[in-house]
Amino acid sequence: MKKSLLIFDLDGTLINTLKDLNIATNYALAKFGYPLRTIDQTRRDIGNGVAKLIERSIPNGIENKDYPLCLSIFKDYYKVHYFENSFPYEGIKETLTTLKNEGYTLAVVSNKFDEGAKKLVNYYLPDLFATIQGTIPELRPKPYSDLVEKVLNELHFKKEDALYIGDTNVDYETATNSGLDCVLVSYGYRSKDFLLELTKSSPIIDSISELINLLH
């Protein structure tokens, strides 16, 4: 698999942010007395950005009159607390360092809000990525191709030279919509069985270190 640009998803692929997202979700829901979400429920709700996370978490979704304020409370809390229980997955830093030293260009495309994506990656995985792109108002989030196309244009790569690495159906759909080949990881927010049902053509790896051999 000959590629020169590796584009990574963030949450569930590079960094385990699940507990902090669950805590922030429940903090916002508790302000209104709504039922709290379990870790597994939050795991299933993740993938399409924080607005969709709260939509899936609050009773009646966006039809709930409290939805806008609940989302705002979530964002305000999460911006302060999203480092507290998050951590890179095993082997991430070592694998990324090896790939960068081998000459690959590394990038991040995430549905996390742009400021949060940049801060989180630069805190845990500094000096590894050519660019870090989160969601911004003027572009559609994943699974649309907008954010990937922005990165391709910014770094001057063709889509056939890029590989997208993620952990969910949203990532697979993003790669498909962007015309990129895809590798999925089974240690993130979707089970291996789910991923195997999702695609028969994209490789699924159980450890990020397997990416090195896959690329050689």
mmCIF file with all atom_site columns, C-alpha atoms in Angstrom:
data_model
loop_
_atom_site.group_PDB
_atom_site.id
_atom_site.type_symbol
_atom_site.label_atom_id
_atom_site.label_alt_id
_atom_site.label_comp_id
_atom_site.label_asym_id
_atom_site.label_entity_id
_atom_site.label_seq_id
_atom_site.pdbx_PDB_ins_code
_atom_site.Cartn_x
_atom_site.Cartn_y
_atom_site.Cartn_z
_atom_site.occupancy
_atom_site.B_iso_or_equiv
_atom_site.pdbx_formal_charge
_atom_site.auth_seq_id
_atom_site.auth_comp_id
_atom_site.auth_asym_id
_atom_site.auth_atom_id
_atom_site.pdbx_PDB_model_num
ATOM 1   C CA . MET A 1 1   ? 0.000   0.000  0.000  1.00 0.00 ? 1   MET A CA 1
ATOM 2   C CA . LYS A 1 2   ? 1.937   3.012  -1.278 1.00 0.00 ? 2   LYS A CA 1
ATOM 3   C CA . LYS A 1 3   ? 0.771   6.210  0.402  1.00 0.00 ? 3   LYS A CA 1
ATOM 4   C CA . SER A 1 4   ? 2.553   9.398  1.405  1.00 0.00 ? 4   SER A CA 1
ATOM 5   C CA . LEU A 1 5   ? -0.115  11.260 3.429  1.00 0.00 ? 5   LEU A CA 1
ATOM 6   C CA . LEU A 1 6   ? -1.724  9.577  6.447  1.00 0.00 ? 6   LEU A CA 1
ATOM 7   C CA . ILE A 1 7   ? -4.876  11.291 7.755  1.00 0.00 ? 7   ILE A CA 1
ATOM 8   C CA . PHE A 1 8   ? -6.020  10.172 11.195 1.00 0.00 ? 8   PHE A CA 1
ATOM 9   C CA . ASP A 1 9   ? -9.295  10.496 13.013 1.00 0.00 ? 9   ASP A CA 1
ATOM 10  C CA . LEU A 1 10  ? -8.805  11.735 16.587 1.00 0.00 ? 10  LEU A CA 1
ATOM 11  C CA . ASP A 1 11  ? -11.347 10.416 19.115 1.00 0.00 ? 11  ASP A CA 1
ATOM 12  C CA . GLY A 1 12  ? -11.200 6.633  19.314 1.00 0.00 ? 12  GLY A CA 1
ATOM 13  C CA . THR A 1 13  ? -8.250  6.379  16.918 1.00 0.00 ? 13  THR A CA 1
ATOM 14  C CA . LEU A 1 14  ? -5.404  8.430  18.391 1.00 0.00 ? 14  LEU A CA 1
ATOM 15  C CA . ILE A 1 15  ? -6.742  9.382  21.818 1.00 0.00 ? 15  ILE A CA 1
ATOM 16  C CA . ASN A 1 16  ? -9.270  7.732  24.125 1.00 0.00 ? 16  ASN A CA 1
ATOM 17  C CA . THR A 1 17  ? -11.552 10.639 25.035 1.00 0.00 ? 17  THR A CA 1
ATOM 18  C CA . LEU A 1 18  ? -14.577 8.551  25.985 1.00 0.00 ? 18  LEU A CA 1
ATOM 19  C CA . LYS A 1 19  ? -14.648 9.161  29.730 1.00 0.00 ? 19  LYS A CA 1
ATOM 20  C CA . ASP A 1 20  ? -14.259 12.929 29.417 1.00 0.00 ? 20  ASP A CA 1
ATOM 21  C CA . LEU A 1 21  ? -17.015 13.075 26.787 1.00 0.00 ? 21  LEU A CA 1
ATOM 22  C CA . ASN A 1 22  ? -19.298 10.990 29.005 1.00 0.00 ? 22  ASN A CA 1
ATOM 23  C CA . ILE A 1 23  ? -18.619 13.153 32.064 1.00 0.00 ? 23  ILE A CA 1
ATOM 24  C CA . ALA A 1 24  ? -19.242 16.376 30.124 1.00 0.00 ? 24  ALA A CA 1
ATOM 25  C CA . THR A 1 25  ? -22.451 14.975 28.615 1.00 0.00 ? 25  THR A CA 1
ATOM 26  C CA . ASN A 1 26  ? -23.781 13.973 32.016 1.00 0.00 ? 26  ASN A CA 1
ATOM 27  C CA . TYR A 1 27  ? -22.760 17.305 33.533 1.00 0.00 ? 27  TYR A CA 1
ATOM 28  C CA . ALA A 1 28  ? -24.930 19.077 30.958 1.00 0.00 ? 28  ALA A CA 1
ATOM 29  C CA . LEU A 1 29  ? -27.845 16.650 31.252 1.00 0.00 ? 29  LEU A CA 1
ATOM 30  C CA . ALA A 1 30  ? -27.815 16.872 35.061 1.00 0.00 ? 30  ALA A CA 1
ATOM 31  C CA . LYS A 1 31  ? -28.395 20.632 34.863 1.00 0.00 ? 31  LYS A CA 1
ATOM 32  C CA . PHE A 1 32  ? -31.882 19.850 33.541 1.00 0.00 ? 32  PHE A CA 1
ATOM 33  C CA . GLY A 1 33  ? -32.550 16.709 35.569 1.00 0.00 ? 33  GLY A CA 1
ATOM 34  C CA . TYR A 1 34  ? -32.420 14.421 32.548 1.00 0.00 ? 34  TYR A CA 1
ATOM 35  C CA . PRO A 1 35  ? -31.329 10.761 32.799 1.00 0.00 ? 35  PRO A CA 1
ATOM 36  C CA . LEU A 1 36  ? -27.574 10.318 32.666 1.00 0.00 ? 36  LEU A CA 1
ATOM 37  C CA . ARG A 1 37  ? -25.810 8.320  29.975 1.00 0.00 ? 37  ARG A CA 1
ATOM 38  C CA . THR A 1 38  ? -23.656 5.259  30.530 1.00 0.00 ? 38  THR A CA 1
ATOM 39  C CA . ILE A 1 39  ? -20.178 4.948  29.068 1.00 0.00 ? 39  ILE A CA 1
ATOM 40  C CA . ASP A 1 40  ? -21.471 2.443  26.504 1.00 0.00 ? 40  ASP A CA 1
ATOM 41  C CA . GLN A 1 41  ? -24.291 4.758  25.461 1.00 0.00 ? 41  GLN A CA 1
ATOM 42  C CA . THR A 1 42  ? -21.840 7.611  24.955 1.00 0.00 ? 42  THR A CA 1
ATOM 43  C CA . ARG A 1 43  ? -19.542 5.286  23.018 1.00 0.00 ? 43  ARG A CA 1
ATOM 44  C CA . ARG A 1 44  ? -22.379 4.569  20.573 1.00 0.00 ? 44  ARG A CA 1
ATOM 45  C CA . ASP A 1 45  ? -23.343 8.248  20.351 1.00 0.00 ? 45  ASP A CA 1
ATOM 46  C CA . ILE A 1 46  ? -19.852 9.484  19.402 1.00 0.00 ? 46  ILE A CA 1
ATOM 47  C CA . GLY A 1 47  ? -18.732 10.013 15.832 1.00 0.00 ? 47  GLY A CA 1
ATOM 48  C CA . ASN A 1 48  ? -20.599 12.936 14.315 1.00 0.00 ? 48  ASN A CA 1
ATOM 49  C CA . GLY A 1 49  ? -19.385 15.778 16.544 1.00 0.00 ? 49  GLY A CA 1
ATOM 50  C CA . VAL A 1 50  ? -20.562 17.202 19.847 1.00 0.00 ? 50  VAL A CA 1
ATOM 51  C CA . ALA A 1 51  ? -23.821 18.671 18.542 1.00 0.00 ? 51  ALA A CA 1
ATOM 52  C CA . LYS A 1 52  ? -24.934 15.234 17.405 1.00 0.00 ? 52  LYS A CA 1
ATOM 53  C CA . LEU A 1 53  ? -23.641 13.691 20.648 1.00 0.00 ? 53  LEU A CA 1
ATOM 54  C CA . ILE A 1 54  ? -25.943 15.918 22.705 1.00 0.00 ? 54  ILE A CA 1
ATOM 55  C CA . GLU A 1 55  ? -28.804 15.425 20.238 1.00 0.00 ? 55  GLU A CA 1
ATOM 56  C CA . ARG A 1 56  ? -28.508 11.681 20.789 1.00 0.00 ? 56  ARG A CA 1
ATOM 57  C CA . SER A 1 57  ? -28.152 12.068 24.562 1.00 0.00 ? 57  SER A CA 1
ATOM 58  C CA . ILE A 1 58  ? -30.972 14.455 25.476 1.00 0.00 ? 58  ILE A CA 1
ATOM 59  C CA . PRO A 1 59  ? -34.569 13.141 25.442 1.00 0.00 ? 59  PRO A CA 1
ATOM 60  C CA . ASN A 1 60  ? -36.306 13.982 22.138 1.00 0.00 ? 60  ASN A CA 1
ATOM 61  C CA . GLY A 1 61  ? -33.085 15.287 20.621 1.00 0.00 ? 61  GLY A CA 1
ATOM 62  C CA . ILE A 1 62  ? -33.173 18.639 18.834 1.00 0.00 ? 62  ILE A CA 1
ATOM 63  C CA . GLU A 1 63  ? -36.925 18.821 19.404 1.00 0.00 ? 63  GLU A CA 1
ATOM 64  C CA . ASN A 1 64  ? -36.211 19.325 23.107 1.00 0.00 ? 64  ASN A CA 1
ATOM 65  C CA . LYS A 1 65  ? -36.463 23.017 24.023 1.00 0.00 ? 65  LYS A CA 1
ATOM 66  C CA . ASP A 1 66  ? -33.438 22.608 26.308 1.00 0.00 ? 66  ASP A CA 1
ATOM 67  C CA . TYR A 1 67  ? -31.221 21.224 23.540 1.00 0.00 ? 67  TYR A CA 1
ATOM 68  C CA . PRO A 1 68  ? -29.431 24.492 22.578 1.00 0.00 ? 68  PRO A CA 1
ATOM 69  C CA . LEU A 1 69  ? -28.615 25.416 26.173 1.00 0.00 ? 69  LEU A CA 1
ATOM 70  C CA . CYS A 1 70  ? -27.633 21.833 27.020 1.00 0.00 ? 70  CYS A CA 1
ATOM 71  C CA . LEU A 1 71  ? -25.204 21.829 24.097 1.00 0.00 ? 71  LEU A CA 1
ATOM 72  C CA . SER A 1 72  ? -23.785 25.178 25.208 1.00 0.00 ? 72  SER A CA 1
ATOM 73  C CA . ILE A 1 73  ? -23.291 23.926 28.777 1.00 0.00 ? 73  ILE A CA 1
ATOM 74  C CA . PHE A 1 74  ? -21.588 20.792 27.449 1.00 0.00 ? 74  PHE A CA 1
ATOM 75  C CA . LYS A 1 75  ? -19.182 22.839 25.316 1.00 0.00 ? 75  LYS A CA 1
ATOM 76  C CA . ASP A 1 76  ? -18.302 25.236 28.131 1.00 0.00 ? 76  ASP A CA 1
ATOM 77  C CA . TYR A 1 77  ? -17.591 22.369 30.527 1.00 0.00 ? 77  TYR A CA 1
ATOM 78  C CA . TYR A 1 78  ? -15.723 20.223 28.028 1.00 0.00 ? 78  TYR A CA 1
ATOM 79  C CA . LYS A 1 79  ? -13.421 23.043 26.936 1.00 0.00 ? 79  LYS A CA 1
ATOM 80  C CA . VAL A 1 80  ? -12.122 23.211 30.499 1.00 0.00 ? 80  VAL A CA 1
ATOM 81  C CA . HIS A 1 81  ? -12.072 19.518 31.407 1.00 0.00 ? 81  HIS A CA 1
ATOM 82  C CA . TYR A 1 82  ? -11.298 17.515 28.266 1.00 0.00 ? 82  TYR A CA 1
ATOM 83  C CA . PHE A 1 83  ? -7.730  16.663 29.349 1.00 0.00 ? 83  PHE A CA 1
ATOM 84  C CA . GLU A 1 84  ? -8.584  15.095 32.685 1.00 0.00 ? 84  GLU A CA 1
ATOM 85  C CA . ASN A 1 85  ? -9.299  11.475 31.743 1.00 0.00 ? 85  ASN A CA 1
ATOM 86  C CA . SER A 1 86  ? -8.143  11.251 28.121 1.00 0.00 ? 86  SER A CA 1
ATOM 87  C CA . PHE A 1 87  ? -4.978  9.507  26.944 1.00 0.00 ? 87  PHE A CA 1
ATOM 88  C CA . PRO A 1 88  ? -3.332  8.277  23.726 1.00 0.00 ? 88  PRO A CA 1
ATOM 89  C CA . TYR A 1 89  ? -3.913  4.638  22.891 1.00 0.00 ? 89  TYR A CA 1
ATOM 90  C CA . GLU A 1 90  ? -1.079  2.168  23.378 1.00 0.00 ? 90  GLU A CA 1
ATOM 91  C CA . GLY A 1 91  ? 1.651   2.484  20.789 1.00 0.00 ? 91  GLY A CA 1
ATOM 92  C CA . ILE A 1 92  ? 0.295   5.649  19.199 1.00 0.00 ? 92  ILE A CA 1
ATOM 93  C CA . LYS A 1 93  ? 3.216   7.977  19.872 1.00 0.00 ? 93  LYS A CA 1
ATOM 94  C CA . GLU A 1 94  ? 5.840   5.374  18.991 1.00 0.00 ? 94  GLU A CA 1
ATOM 95  C CA . THR A 1 95  ? 4.088   4.369  15.758 1.00 0.00 ? 95  THR A CA 1
ATOM 96  C CA . LEU A 1 96  ? 3.497   7.942  14.624 1.00 0.00 ? 96  LEU A CA 1
ATOM 97  C CA . THR A 1 97  ? 7.106   8.846  15.358 1.00 0.00 ? 97  THR A CA 1
ATOM 98  C CA . THR A 1 98  ? 8.313   5.891  13.290 1.00 0.00 ? 98  THR A CA 1
ATOM 99  C CA . LEU A 1 99  ? 6.033   6.797  10.378 1.00 0.00 ? 99  LEU A CA 1
ATOM 100 C CA . LYS A 1 100 ? 7.094   10.435 10.423 1.00 0.00 ? 100 LYS A CA 1
ATOM 101 C CA . ASN A 1 101 ? 10.767  9.444  10.527 1.00 0.00 ? 101 ASN A CA 1
ATOM 102 C CA . GLU A 1 102 ? 10.155  7.193  7.519  1.00 0.00 ? 102 GLU A CA 1
ATOM 103 C CA . GLY A 1 103 ? 8.984   10.227 5.565  1.00 0.00 ? 103 GLY A CA 1
ATOM 104 C CA . TYR A 1 104 ? 5.199   10.017 5.812  1.00 0.00 ? 104 TYR A CA 1
ATOM 105 C CA . THR A 1 105 ? 3.263   13.253 6.220  1.00 0.00 ? 105 THR A CA 1
ATOM 106 C CA . LEU A 1 106 ? 0.773   12.976 9.092  1.00 0.00 ? 106 LEU A CA 1
ATOM 107 C CA . ALA A 1 107 ? -2.487  14.899 9.526  1.00 0.00 ? 107 ALA A CA 1
ATOM 108 C CA . VAL A 1 108 ? -5.609  14.832 11.688 1.00 0.00 ? 108 VAL A CA 1
ATOM 109 C CA . VAL A 1 109 ? -9.196  15.328 10.516 1.00 0.00 ? 109 VAL A CA 1
ATOM 110 C CA . SER A 1 110 ? -11.698 15.233 13.362 1.00 0.00 ? 110 SER A CA 1
ATOM 111 C CA . ASN A 1 111 ? -15.316 16.108 14.074 1.00 0.00 ? 111 ASN A CA 1
ATOM 112 C CA . LYS A 1 112 ? -14.175 17.601 17.384 1.00 0.00 ? 112 LYS A CA 1
ATOM 113 C CA . PHE A 1 113 ? -14.408 21.396 17.394 1.00 0.00 ? 113 PHE A CA 1
ATOM 114 C CA . ASP A 1 114 ? -11.265 22.838 15.822 1.00 0.00 ? 114 ASP A CA 1
ATOM 115 C CA . GLU A 1 115 ? -9.836  24.524 18.910 1.00 0.00 ? 115 GLU A CA 1
ATOM 116 C CA . GLY A 1 116 ? -10.298 21.400 21.004 1.00 0.00 ? 116 GLY A CA 1
ATOM 117 C CA . ALA A 1 117 ? -8.802  19.107 18.372 1.00 0.00 ? 117 ALA A CA 1
ATOM 118 C CA . LYS A 1 118 ? -5.674  21.235 18.050 1.00 0.00 ? 118 LYS A CA 1
ATOM 119 C CA . LYS A 1 119 ? -5.184  21.604 21.809 1.00 0.00 ? 119 LYS A CA 1
ATOM 120 C CA . LEU A 1 120 ? -5.732  17.922 22.531 1.00 0.00 ? 120 LEU A CA 1
ATOM 121 C CA . VAL A 1 121 ? -3.374  16.666 19.811 1.00 0.00 ? 121 VAL A CA 1
ATOM 122 C CA . ASN A 1 122 ? -0.674  19.235 20.518 1.00 0.00 ? 122 ASN A CA 1
ATOM 123 C CA . TYR A 1 123 ? -0.822  18.412 24.225 1.00 0.00 ? 123 TYR A CA 1
ATOM 124 C CA . TYR A 1 124 ? -0.544  14.610 23.921 1.00 0.00 ? 124 TYR A CA 1
ATOM 125 C CA . LEU A 1 125 ? 1.161   14.188 20.532 1.00 0.00 ? 125 LEU A CA 1
ATOM 126 C CA . PRO A 1 126 ? 3.183   17.351 19.855 1.00 0.00 ? 126 PRO A CA 1
ATOM 127 C CA . ASP A 1 127 ? 5.310   17.977 16.759 1.00 0.00 ? 127 ASP A CA 1
ATOM 128 C CA . LEU A 1 128 ? 4.033   14.998 14.792 1.00 0.00 ? 128 LEU A CA 1
ATOM 129 C CA . PHE A 1 129 ? 1.362   16.393 12.479 1.00 0.00 ? 129 PHE A CA 1
ATOM 130 C CA . ALA A 1 130 ? 1.658   18.705 9.492  1.00 0.00 ? 130 ALA A CA 1
ATOM 131 C CA . THR A 1 131 ? -1.872  19.941 10.160 1.00 0.00 ? 131 THR A CA 1
ATOM 132 C CA . ILE A 1 132 ? -4.731  19.303 12.600 1.00 0.00 ? 132 ILE A CA 1
ATOM 133 C CA . GLN A 1 133 ? -8.229  20.022 11.311 1.00 0.00 ? 133 GLN A CA 1
ATOM 134 C CA . GLY A 1 134 ? -11.366 20.006 13.446 1.00 0.00 ? 134 GLY A CA 1
ATOM 135 C CA . THR A 1 135 ? -14.840 21.208 12.600 1.00 0.00 ? 135 THR A CA 1
ATOM 136 C CA . ILE A 1 136 ? -15.288 24.844 11.551 1.00 0.00 ? 136 ILE A CA 1
ATOM 137 C CA . PRO A 1 137 ? -18.535 26.683 10.766 1.00 0.00 ? 137 PRO A CA 1
ATOM 138 C CA . GLU A 1 138 ? -17.841 27.216 7.077  1.00 0.00 ? 138 GLU A CA 1
ATOM 139 C CA . LEU A 1 139 ? -17.305 23.529 6.233  1.00 0.00 ? 139 LEU A CA 1
ATOM 140 C CA . ARG A 1 140 ? -19.506 20.469 6.672  1.00 0.00 ? 140 ARG A CA 1
ATOM 141 C CA . PRO A 1 141 ? -18.322 17.869 9.198  1.00 0.00 ? 141 PRO A CA 1
ATOM 142 C CA . LYS A 1 142 ? -17.521 14.247 8.481  1.00 0.00 ? 142 LYS A CA 1
ATOM 143 C CA . PRO A 1 143 ? -18.775 12.111 6.787  1.00 0.00 ? 143 PRO A CA 1
ATOM 144 C CA . TYR A 1 144 ? -18.822 14.880 4.176  1.00 0.00 ? 144 TYR A CA 1
ATOM 145 C CA . SER A 1 145 ? -15.509 15.265 2.376  1.00 0.00 ? 145 SER A CA 1
ATOM 146 C CA . ASP A 1 146 ? -15.056 18.999 3.107  1.00 0.00 ? 146 ASP A CA 1
ATOM 147 C CA . LEU A 1 147 ? -12.495 18.731 5.914  1.00 0.00 ? 147 LEU A CA 1
ATOM 148 C CA . VAL A 1 148 ? -10.450 16.084 4.119  1.00 0.00 ? 148 VAL A CA 1
ATOM 149 C CA . GLU A 1 149 ? -10.434 18.142 0.931  1.00 0.00 ? 149 GLU A CA 1
ATOM 150 C CA . LYS A 1 150 ? -9.245  21.181 2.882  1.00 0.00 ? 150 LYS A CA 1
ATOM 151 C CA . VAL A 1 151 ? -6.301  19.183 4.240  1.00 0.00 ? 151 VAL A CA 1
ATOM 152 C CA . LEU A 1 152 ? -5.435  17.724 0.830  1.00 0.00 ? 152 LEU A CA 1
ATOM 153 C CA . ASN A 1 153 ? -5.395  21.209 -0.688 1.00 0.00 ? 153 ASN A CA 1
ATOM 154 C CA . GLU A 1 154 ? -3.461  22.716 2.211  1.00 0.00 ? 154 GLU A CA 1
ATOM 155 C CA . LEU A 1 155 ? -0.745  20.063 2.090  1.00 0.00 ? 155 LEU A CA 1
ATOM 156 C CA . HIS A 1 156 ? -0.773  19.714 -1.732 1.00 0.00 ? 156 HIS A CA 1
ATOM 157 C CA . PHE A 1 157 ? -1.519  16.006 -1.954 1.00 0.00 ? 157 PHE A CA 1
ATOM 158 C CA . LYS A 1 158 ? -3.700  14.087 -4.389 1.00 0.00 ? 158 LYS A CA 1
ATOM 159 C CA . LYS A 1 159 ? -6.394  11.853 -2.918 1.00 0.00 ? 159 LYS A CA 1
ATOM 160 C CA . GLU A 1 160 ? -4.787  8.724  -4.356 1.00 0.00 ? 160 GLU A CA 1
ATOM 161 C CA . ASP A 1 161 ? -1.672  9.482  -2.294 1.00 0.00 ? 161 ASP A CA 1
ATOM 162 C CA . ALA A 1 162 ? -3.614  9.698  0.988  1.00 0.00 ? 162 ALA A CA 1
ATOM 163 C CA . LEU A 1 163 ? -4.897  7.100  3.436  1.00 0.00 ? 163 LEU A CA 1
ATOM 164 C CA . TYR A 1 164 ? -7.578  7.716  6.066  1.00 0.00 ? 164 TYR A CA 1
ATOM 165 C CA . ILE A 1 165 ? -7.338  5.882  9.404  1.00 0.00 ? 165 ILE A CA 1
ATOM 166 C CA . GLY A 1 166 ? -10.343 5.806  11.737 1.00 0.00 ? 166 GLY A CA 1
ATOM 167 C CA . ASP A 1 167 ? -12.457 3.712  14.059 1.00 0.00 ? 167 ASP A CA 1
ATOM 168 C CA . THR A 1 168 ? -16.126 4.219  13.147 1.00 0.00 ? 168 THR A CA 1
ATOM 169 C CA . ASN A 1 169 ? -18.633 4.026  10.319 1.00 0.00 ? 169 ASN A CA 1
ATOM 170 C CA . VAL A 1 170 ? -18.369 7.820  10.082 1.00 0.00 ? 170 VAL A CA 1
ATOM 171 C CA . ASP A 1 171 ? -14.669 7.483  9.280  1.00 0.00 ? 171 ASP A CA 1
ATOM 172 C CA . TYR A 1 172 ? -15.315 4.796  6.684  1.00 0.00 ? 172 TYR A CA 1
ATOM 173 C CA . GLU A 1 173 ? -17.990 6.957  5.053  1.00 0.00 ? 173 GLU A CA 1
ATOM 174 C CA . THR A 1 174 ? -15.664 9.967  5.163  1.00 0.00 ? 174 THR A CA 1
ATOM 175 C CA . ALA A 1 175 ? -12.950 8.073  3.338  1.00 0.00 ? 175 ALA A CA 1
ATOM 176 C CA . THR A 1 176 ? -15.448 6.789  0.777  1.00 0.00 ? 176 THR A CA 1
ATOM 177 C CA . ASN A 1 177 ? -16.935 10.239 0.186  1.00 0.00 ? 177 ASN A CA 1
ATOM 178 C CA . SER A 1 178 ? -13.429 11.703 -0.163 1.00 0.00 ? 178 SER A CA 1
ATOM 179 C CA . GLY A 1 179 ? -12.194 9.046  -2.566 1.00 0.00 ? 179 GLY A CA 1
ATOM 180 C CA . LEU A 1 180 ? -9.535  7.832  -0.116 1.00 0.00 ? 180 LEU A CA 1
ATOM 181 C CA . ASP A 1 181 ? -8.482  4.337  0.838  1.00 0.00 ? 181 ASP A CA 1
ATOM 182 C CA . CYS A 1 182 ? -9.249  3.533  4.464  1.00 0.00 ? 182 CYS A CA 1
ATOM 183 C CA . VAL A 1 183 ? -7.863  1.521  7.359  1.00 0.00 ? 183 VAL A CA 1
ATOM 184 C CA . LEU A 1 184 ? -10.057 0.934  10.401 1.00 0.00 ? 184 LEU A CA 1
ATOM 185 C CA . VAL A 1 185 ? -8.885  0.235  13.955 1.00 0.00 ? 185 VAL A CA 1
ATOM 186 C CA . SER A 1 186 ? -10.771 -2.181 16.192 1.00 0.00 ? 186 SER A CA 1
ATOM 187 C CA . TYR A 1 187 ? -9.601  -0.795 19.558 1.00 0.00 ? 187 TYR A CA 1
ATOM 188 C CA . GLY A 1 188 ? -11.689 2.399  19.368 1.00 0.00 ? 188 GLY A CA 1
ATOM 189 C CA . TYR A 1 189 ? -15.375 3.224  19.708 1.00 0.00 ? 189 TYR A CA 1
ATOM 190 C CA . ARG A 1 190 ? -16.796 0.491  17.452 1.00 0.00 ? 190 ARG A CA 1
ATOM 191 C CA . SER A 1 191 ? -16.355 -3.254 17.862 1.00 0.00 ? 191 SER A CA 1
ATOM 192 C CA . LYS A 1 192 ? -14.454 -5.396 15.398 1.00 0.00 ? 192 LYS A CA 1
ATOM 193 C CA . ASP A 1 193 ? -17.642 -7.298 14.560 1.00 0.00 ? 193 ASP A CA 1
ATOM 194 C CA . PHE A 1 194 ? -19.345 -4.010 13.695 1.00 0.00 ? 194 PHE A CA 1
ATOM 195 C CA . LEU A 1 195 ? -16.439 -2.995 11.465 1.00 0.00 ? 195 LEU A CA 1
ATOM 196 C CA . LEU A 1 196 ? -16.367 -6.384 9.729  1.00 0.00 ? 196 LEU A CA 1
ATOM 197 C CA . GLU A 1 197 ? -20.035 -5.974 8.872  1.00 0.00 ? 197 GLU A CA 1
ATOM 198 C CA . LEU A 1 198 ? -19.339 -2.449 7.646  1.00 0.00 ? 198 LEU A CA 1
ATOM 199 C CA . THR A 1 199 ? -16.710 -3.314 5.046  1.00 0.00 ? 199 THR A CA 1
ATOM 200 C CA . LYS A 1 200 ? -15.064 -6.309 3.425  1.00 0.00 ? 200 LYS A CA 1
ATOM 201 C CA . SER A 1 201 ? -12.523 -4.266 1.472  1.00 0.00 ? 201 SER A CA 1
ATOM 202 C CA . SER A 1 202 ? -10.839 -1.972 4.010  1.00 0.00 ? 202 SER A CA 1
ATOM 203 C CA . PRO A 1 203 ? -8.175  -3.488 6.298  1.00 0.00 ? 203 PRO A CA 1
ATOM 204 C CA . ILE A 1 204 ? -9.023  -3.664 10.010 1.00 0.00 ? 204 ILE A CA 1
ATOM 205 C CA . ILE A 1 205 ? -6.141  -3.591 12.478 1.00 0.00 ? 205 ILE A CA 1
ATOM 206 C CA . ASP A 1 206 ? -6.170  -4.422 16.180 1.00 0.00 ? 206 ASP A CA 1
ATOM 207 C CA . SER A 1 207 ? -3.144  -2.292 17.066 1.00 0.00 ? 207 SER A CA 1
ATOM 208 C CA . ILE A 1 208 ? -1.898  0.932  15.531 1.00 0.00 ? 208 ILE A CA 1
ATOM 209 C CA . SER A 1 209 ? 1.571   -0.614 15.192 1.00 0.00 ? 209 SER A CA 1
ATOM 210 C CA . GLU A 1 210 ? 0.158   -2.932 12.510 1.00 0.00 ? 210 GLU A CA 1
ATOM 211 C CA . LEU A 1 211 ? -0.150  0.117  10.277 1.00 0.00 ? 211 LEU A CA 1
ATOM 212 C CA . ILE A 1 212 ? 3.615   0.130  9.727  1.00 0.00 ? 212 ILE A CA 1
ATOM 213 C CA . ASN A 1 213 ? 3.671   -3.304 8.114  1.00 0.00 ? 213 ASN A CA 1
ATOM 214 C CA . LEU A 1 214 ? 0.510   -2.543 6.177  1.00 0.00 ? 214 LEU A CA 1
ATOM 215 C CA . LEU A 1 215 ? 2.172   0.456  4.554  1.00 0.00 ? 215 LEU A CA 1
ATOM 216 C CA . HIS A 1 216 ? 5.387   -1.377 3.655  1.00 0.00 ? 216 HIS A CA 1
#
